[in-house]
Amino acid sequence: MTSRPATVVEAVDIDVVRQGNLLLDSVSMTVRSGEHWALLGANGAGKSTLLGMLGAVTHPTRGTVEVLGERLGRVDLRDLRTLLGHVNPRHPLRSPLRVHDVVLTGLTNSVEPVPRWVPEPAERARATRLLAMLGMAGKEDARWPTLSQGERGRTLIARALMPRPRLLLLDEPATGLDLAAREQLLTSLDTLRLEHPELATVLVTHHLEELPGSTTHAMLLRAGQCVASGPADEVLTTDRVSKCFDHPVRIARTDGRWTARAERAVPAGRISPPESPPE
């Protein structure tokens, strides 16, 4: 009998209230090892707020959140965050660090290298391997300011993977990418998930076209409430996505990737042609 994958994150009936505003309303979510979740919804739906709970950045107002077996409110969040990989495309680095050194800062959970800290040879080798896996081979000595937005995104994923996290959180990783860079990023994510089968991921986005084909599960959020949650093919349907965004769209999946197109409305006053009489 095959054992069930380990639970990585479990959120139960969480509410988040900030300055009198209800940002999340009775939201529950369970992420297990090897699952790859997408959080979708319009602006203000609560996606980033929920990601903050999963990433041990903030506490819920009500309900419980357990991350890697530790309940928020009973554990030092700073210690817990060192066990997670968090990819923020707005990484605040300003200095011209080499790509290889940026990746190594994932071990110290810092933006800049820690003074007098010297990585082990095995750690340097791991950084090189991760960059190669993510399509950045030969870029180890490139300086951060010279990178394209897509190259920065893949570098930050490598950085997040350095401490060998069980959970990787991606906050709109395709933000600002052109078509080619977006496709390179999504291909890298598919490769990553194939080579690290135990890794769980949660990706936030507004756009179905930004989901890798390896996405296994999805949650739709609207105004802080869960519209649907579960296996991706059951959640990312025309009816449910239309309800989530309060706009009629048609969802299709081709070669493993999703697309969304607005339904064409019939102009007012136009009369559909009569049906042909049966023969």
JSON list of N, CA, C and O in Angstrom, two decimals, residues 36 129-135 157 161 183-197 199 212-214:
[
{"chain": "A", "resi": 36, "resn": "HIS", "atom": "N", "xyz": [1.91, 20.81, -6.56]},
{"chain": "A", "resi": 36, "resn": "HIS", "atom": "CA", "xyz": [2.27, 22.13, -7.10]},
{"chain": "A", "resi": 36, "resn": "HIS", "atom": "C", "xyz": [1.00, 22.94, -7.29]},
{"chain": "A", "resi": 36, "resn": "HIS", "atom": "O", "xyz": [0.21, 22.70, -8.21]},
{"chain": "A", "resi": 129, "resn": "ARG", "atom": "N", "xyz": [25.25, 23.90, -9.82]},
{"chain": "A", "resi": 129, "resn": "ARG", "atom": "CA", "xyz": [24.33, 22.90, -10.37]},
{"chain": "A", "resi": 129, "resn": "ARG", "atom": "C", "xyz": [22.92, 23.47, -10.50]},
{"chain": "A", "resi": 129, "resn": "ARG", "atom": "O", "xyz": [22.24, 23.23, -11.51]},
{"chain": "A", "resi": 130, "resn": "LEU", "atom": "N", "xyz": [22.47, 24.21, -9.50]},
{"chain": "A", "resi": 130, "resn": "LEU", "atom": "CA", "xyz": [21.13, 24.77, -9.55]},
{"chain": "A", "resi": 130, "resn": "LEU", "atom": "C", "xyz": [21.00, 25.78, -10.69]},
{"chain": "A", "resi": 130, "resn": "LEU", "atom": "O", "xyz": [19.99, 25.81, -11.41]},
{"chain": "A", "resi": 131, "resn": "LEU", "atom": "N", "xyz": [22.01, 26.60, -10.87]},
{"chain": "A", "resi": 131, "resn": "LEU", "atom": "CA", "xyz": [21.98, 27.57, -11.97]},
{"chain": "A", "resi": 131, "resn": "LEU", "atom": "C", "xyz": [21.91, 26.85, -13.32]},
{"chain": "A", "resi": 131, "resn": "LEU", "atom": "O", "xyz": [21.17, 27.26, -14.22]},
{"chain": "A", "resi": 132, "resn": "ALA", "atom": "N", "xyz": [22.68, 25.77, -13.46]},
{"chain": "A", "resi": 132, "resn": "ALA", "atom": "CA", "xyz": [22.65, 25.02, -14.71]},
{"chain": "A", "resi": 132, "resn": "ALA", "atom": "C", "xyz": [21.27, 24.40, -14.95]},
{"chain": "A", "resi": 132, "resn": "ALA", "atom": "O", "xyz": [20.74, 24.43, -16.07]},
{"chain": "A", "resi": 133, "resn": "MET", "atom": "N", "xyz": [20.67, 23.85, -13.89]},
{"chain": "A", "resi": 133, "resn": "MET", "atom": "CA", "xyz": [19.34, 23.24, -14.02]},
{"chain": "A", "resi": 133, "resn": "MET", "atom": "C", "xyz": [18.30, 24.26, -14.46]},
{"chain": "A", "resi": 133, "resn": "MET", "atom": "O", "xyz": [17.37, 23.94, -15.21]},
{"chain": "A", "resi": 134, "resn": "LEU", "atom": "N", "xyz": [18.48, 25.50, -14.05]},
{"chain": "A", "resi": 134, "resn": "LEU", "atom": "CA", "xyz": [17.52, 26.56, -14.34]},
{"chain": "A", "resi": 134, "resn": "LEU", "atom": "C", "xyz": [17.90, 27.36, -15.58]},
{"chain": "A", "resi": 134, "resn": "LEU", "atom": "O", "xyz": [17.37, 28.46, -15.80]},
{"chain": "A", "resi": 135, "resn": "GLY", "atom": "N", "xyz": [18.80, 26.82, -16.38]},
{"chain": "A", "resi": 135, "resn": "GLY", "atom": "CA", "xyz": [19.13, 27.47, -17.64]},
{"chain": "A", "resi": 135, "resn": "GLY", "atom": "C", "xyz": [20.05, 28.66, -17.52]},
{"chain": "A", "resi": 135, "resn": "GLY", "atom": "O", "xyz": [20.09, 29.51, -18.42]},
{"chain": "A", "resi": 157, "resn": "ILE", "atom": "N", "xyz": [15.15, 31.76, -8.05]},
{"chain": "A", "resi": 157, "resn": "ILE", "atom": "CA", "xyz": [14.66, 30.40, -7.77]},
{"chain": "A", "resi": 157, "resn": "ILE", "atom": "C", "xyz": [15.82, 29.53, -7.30]},
{"chain": "A", "resi": 157, "resn": "ILE", "atom": "O", "xyz": [15.69, 28.78, -6.32]},
{"chain": "A", "resi": 161, "resn": "LEU", "atom": "N", "xyz": [16.35, 27.69, -3.52]},
{"chain": "A", "resi": 161, "resn": "LEU", "atom": "CA", "xyz": [16.54, 26.24, -3.40]},
{"chain": "A", "resi": 161, "resn": "LEU", "atom": "C", "xyz": [17.81, 25.87, -2.64]},
{"chain": "A", "resi": 161, "resn": "LEU", "atom": "O", "xyz": [17.98, 24.69, -2.29]},
{"chain": "A", "resi": 183, "resn": "GLU", "atom": "N", "xyz": [8.35, 31.94, -21.05]},
{"chain": "A", "resi": 183, "resn": "GLU", "atom": "CA", "xyz": [8.40, 30.53, -21.44]},
{"chain": "A", "resi": 183, "resn": "GLU", "atom": "C", "xyz": [9.65, 29.85, -20.90]},
{"chain": "A", "resi": 183, "resn": "GLU", "atom": "O", "xyz": [9.60, 28.69, -20.47]},
{"chain": "A", "resi": 184, "resn": "GLN", "atom": "N", "xyz": [10.77, 30.56, -20.87]},
{"chain": "A", "resi": 184, "resn": "GLN", "atom": "CA", "xyz": [12.00, 29.99, -20.30]},
{"chain": "A", "resi": 184, "resn": "GLN", "atom": "C", "xyz": [11.81, 29.73, -18.81]},
{"chain": "A", "resi": 184, "resn": "GLN", "atom": "O", "xyz": [12.24, 28.69, -18.29]},
{"chain": "A", "resi": 185, "resn": "LEU", "atom": "N", "xyz": [11.15, 30.67, -18.12]},
{"chain": "A", "resi": 185, "resn": "LEU", "atom": "CA", "xyz": [10.91, 30.50, -16.69]},
{"chain": "A", "resi": 185, "resn": "LEU", "atom": "C", "xyz": [10.01, 29.29, -16.43]},
{"chain": "A", "resi": 185, "resn": "LEU", "atom": "O", "xyz": [10.30, 28.46, -15.56]},
{"chain": "A", "resi": 186, "resn": "LEU", "atom": "N", "xyz": [8.93, 29.16, -17.18]},
{"chain": "A", "resi": 186, "resn": "LEU", "atom": "CA", "xyz": [8.00, 28.05, -16.96]},
{"chain": "A", "resi": 186, "resn": "LEU", "atom": "C", "xyz": [8.63, 26.71, -17.28]},
{"chain": "A", "resi": 186, "resn": "LEU", "atom": "O", "xyz": [8.39, 25.71, -16.60]},
{"chain": "A", "resi": 187, "resn": "THR", "atom": "N", "xyz": [9.46, 26.68, -18.32]},
{"chain": "A", "resi": 187, "resn": "THR", "atom": "CA", "xyz": [10.19, 25.45, -18.63]},
{"chain": "A", "resi": 187, "resn": "THR", "atom": "C", "xyz": [11.12, 25.09, -17.48]},
{"chain": "A", "resi": 187, "resn": "THR", "atom": "O", "xyz": [11.25, 23.92, -17.10]},
{"chain": "A", "resi": 188, "resn": "SER", "atom": "N", "xyz": [11.78, 26.11, -16.90]},
{"chain": "A", "resi": 188, "resn": "SER", "atom": "CA", "xyz": [12.67, 25.86, -15.76]},
{"chain": "A", "resi": 188, "resn": "SER", "atom": "C", "xyz": [11.90, 25.30, -14.57]},
{"chain": "A", "resi": 188, "resn": "SER", "atom": "O", "xyz": [12.38, 24.40, -13.87]},
{"chain": "A", "resi": 189, "resn": "LEU", "atom": "N", "xyz": [10.70, 25.82, -14.34]},
{"chain": "A", "resi": 189, "resn": "LEU", "atom": "CA", "xyz": [9.90, 25.32, -13.22]},
{"chain": "A", "resi": 189, "resn": "LEU", "atom": "C", "xyz": [9.48, 23.87, -13.45]},
{"chain": "A", "resi": 189, "resn": "LEU", "atom": "O", "xyz": [9.49, 23.05, -12.51]},
{"chain": "A", "resi": 190, "resn": "ASP", "atom": "N", "xyz": [9.11, 23.53, -14.67]},
{"chain": "A", "resi": 190, "resn": "ASP", "atom": "CA", "xyz": [8.77, 22.14, -14.98]},
{"chain": "A", "resi": 190, "resn": "ASP", "atom": "C", "xyz": [9.97, 21.23, -14.74]},
{"chain": "A", "resi": 190, "resn": "ASP", "atom": "O", "xyz": [9.83, 20.13, -14.18]},
{"chain": "A", "resi": 191, "resn": "THR", "atom": "N", "xyz": [11.15, 21.67, -15.16]},
{"chain": "A", "resi": 191, "resn": "THR", "atom": "CA", "xyz": [12.37, 20.88, -14.94]},
{"chain": "A", "resi": 191, "resn": "THR", "atom": "C", "xyz": [12.66, 20.72, -13.46]},
{"chain": "A", "resi": 191, "resn": "THR", "atom": "O", "xyz": [12.99, 19.63, -12.98]},
{"chain": "A", "resi": 192, "resn": "LEU", "atom": "N", "xyz": [12.53, 21.81, -12.73]},
{"chain": "A", "resi": 192, "resn": "LEU", "atom": "CA", "xyz": [12.77, 21.78, -11.28]},
{"chain": "A", "resi": 192, "resn": "LEU", "atom": "C", "xyz": [11.86, 20.77, -10.61]},
{"chain": "A", "resi": 192, "resn": "LEU", "atom": "O", "xyz": [12.31, 19.96, -9.79]},
{"chain": "A", "resi": 193, "resn": "ARG", "atom": "N", "xyz": [10.59, 20.78, -10.94]},
{"chain": "A", "resi": 193, "resn": "ARG", "atom": "CA", "xyz": [9.64, 19.89, -10.29]},
{"chain": "A", "resi": 193, "resn": "ARG", "atom": "C", "xyz": [9.88, 18.43, -10.66]},
{"chain": "A", "resi": 193, "resn": "ARG", "atom": "O", "xyz": [9.64, 17.53, -9.85]},
{"chain": "A", "resi": 194, "resn": "LEU", "atom": "N", "xyz": [10.40, 18.20, -11.85]},
{"chain": "A", "resi": 194, "resn": "LEU", "atom": "CA", "xyz": [10.71, 16.84, -12.27]},
{"chain": "A", "resi": 194, "resn": "LEU", "atom": "C", "xyz": [11.93, 16.31, -11.52]},
{"chain": "A", "resi": 194, "resn": "LEU", "atom": "O", "xyz": [11.97, 15.15, -11.11]},
{"chain": "A", "resi": 195, "resn": "GLU", "atom": "N", "xyz": [12.92, 17.17, -11.32]},
{"chain": "A", "resi": 195, "resn": "GLU", "atom": "CA", "xyz": [14.17, 16.73, -10.69]},
{"chain": "A", "resi": 195, "resn": "GLU", "atom": "C", "xyz": [14.10, 16.74, -9.17]},
{"chain": "A", "resi": 195, "resn": "GLU", "atom": "O", "xyz": [14.97, 16.18, -8.51]},
{"chain": "A", "resi": 196, "resn": "HIS", "atom": "N", "xyz": [13.09, 17.40, -8.59]},
{"chain": "A", "resi": 196, "resn": "HIS", "atom": "CA", "xyz": [12.92, 17.42, -7.14]},
{"chain": "A", "resi": 196, "resn": "HIS", "atom": "C", "xyz": [11.49, 16.97, -6.82]},
{"chain": "A", "resi": 196, "resn": "HIS", "atom": "O", "xyz": [10.63, 17.78, -6.45]},
{"chain": "A", "resi": 197, "resn": "PRO", "atom": "N", "xyz": [11.21, 15.68, -6.94]},
{"chain": "A", "resi": 197, "resn": "PRO", "atom": "CA", "xyz": [9.82, 15.19, -6.84]},
{"chain": "A", "resi": 197, "resn": "PRO", "atom": "C", "xyz": [9.20, 15.37, -5.46]},
{"chain": "A", "resi": 197, "resn": "PRO", "atom": "O", "xyz": [7.97, 15.34, -5.35]},
{"chain": "A", "resi": 199, "resn": "LEU", "atom": "N", "xyz": [9.55, 18.11, -3.59]},
{"chain": "A", "resi": 199, "resn": "LEU", "atom": "CA", "xyz": [9.33, 19.53, -3.35]},
{"chain": "A", "resi": 199, "resn": "LEU", "atom": "C", "xyz": [7.87, 19.89, -3.58]},
{"chain": "A", "resi": 199, "resn": "LEU", "atom": "O", "xyz": [7.25, 19.46, -4.56]},
{"chain": "A", "resi": 212, "resn": "PRO", "atom": "N", "xyz": [2.78, 26.75, -15.07]},
{"chain": "A", "resi": 212, "resn": "PRO", "atom": "CA", "xyz": [3.50, 25.64, -15.70]},
{"chain": "A", "resi": 212, "resn": "PRO", "atom": "C", "xyz": [2.58, 24.45, -15.93]},
{"chain": "A", "resi": 212, "resn": "PRO", "atom": "O", "xyz": [1.59, 24.26, -15.21]},
{"chain": "A", "resi": 213, "resn": "GLY", "atom": "N", "xyz": [2.90, 23.64, -16.92]},
{"chain": "A", "resi": 213, "resn": "GLY", "atom": "CA", "xyz": [2.12, 22.45, -17.19]},
{"chain": "A", "resi": 213, "resn": "GLY", "atom": "C", "xyz": [2.16, 21.45, -16.05]},
{"chain": "A", "resi": 213, "resn": "GLY", "atom": "O", "xyz": [1.29, 20.58, -15.95]},
{"chain": "A", "resi": 214, "resn": "SER", "atom": "N", "xyz": [3.16, 21.56, -15.18]},
{"chain": "A", "resi": 214, "resn": "SER", "atom": "CA", "xyz": [3.31, 20.63, -14.06]},
{"chain": "A", "resi": 214, "resn": "SER", "atom": "C", "xyz": [2.43, 21.00, -12.86]},
{"chain": "A", "resi": 214, "resn": "SER", "atom": "O", "xyz": [2.48, 20.33, -11.82]}
]
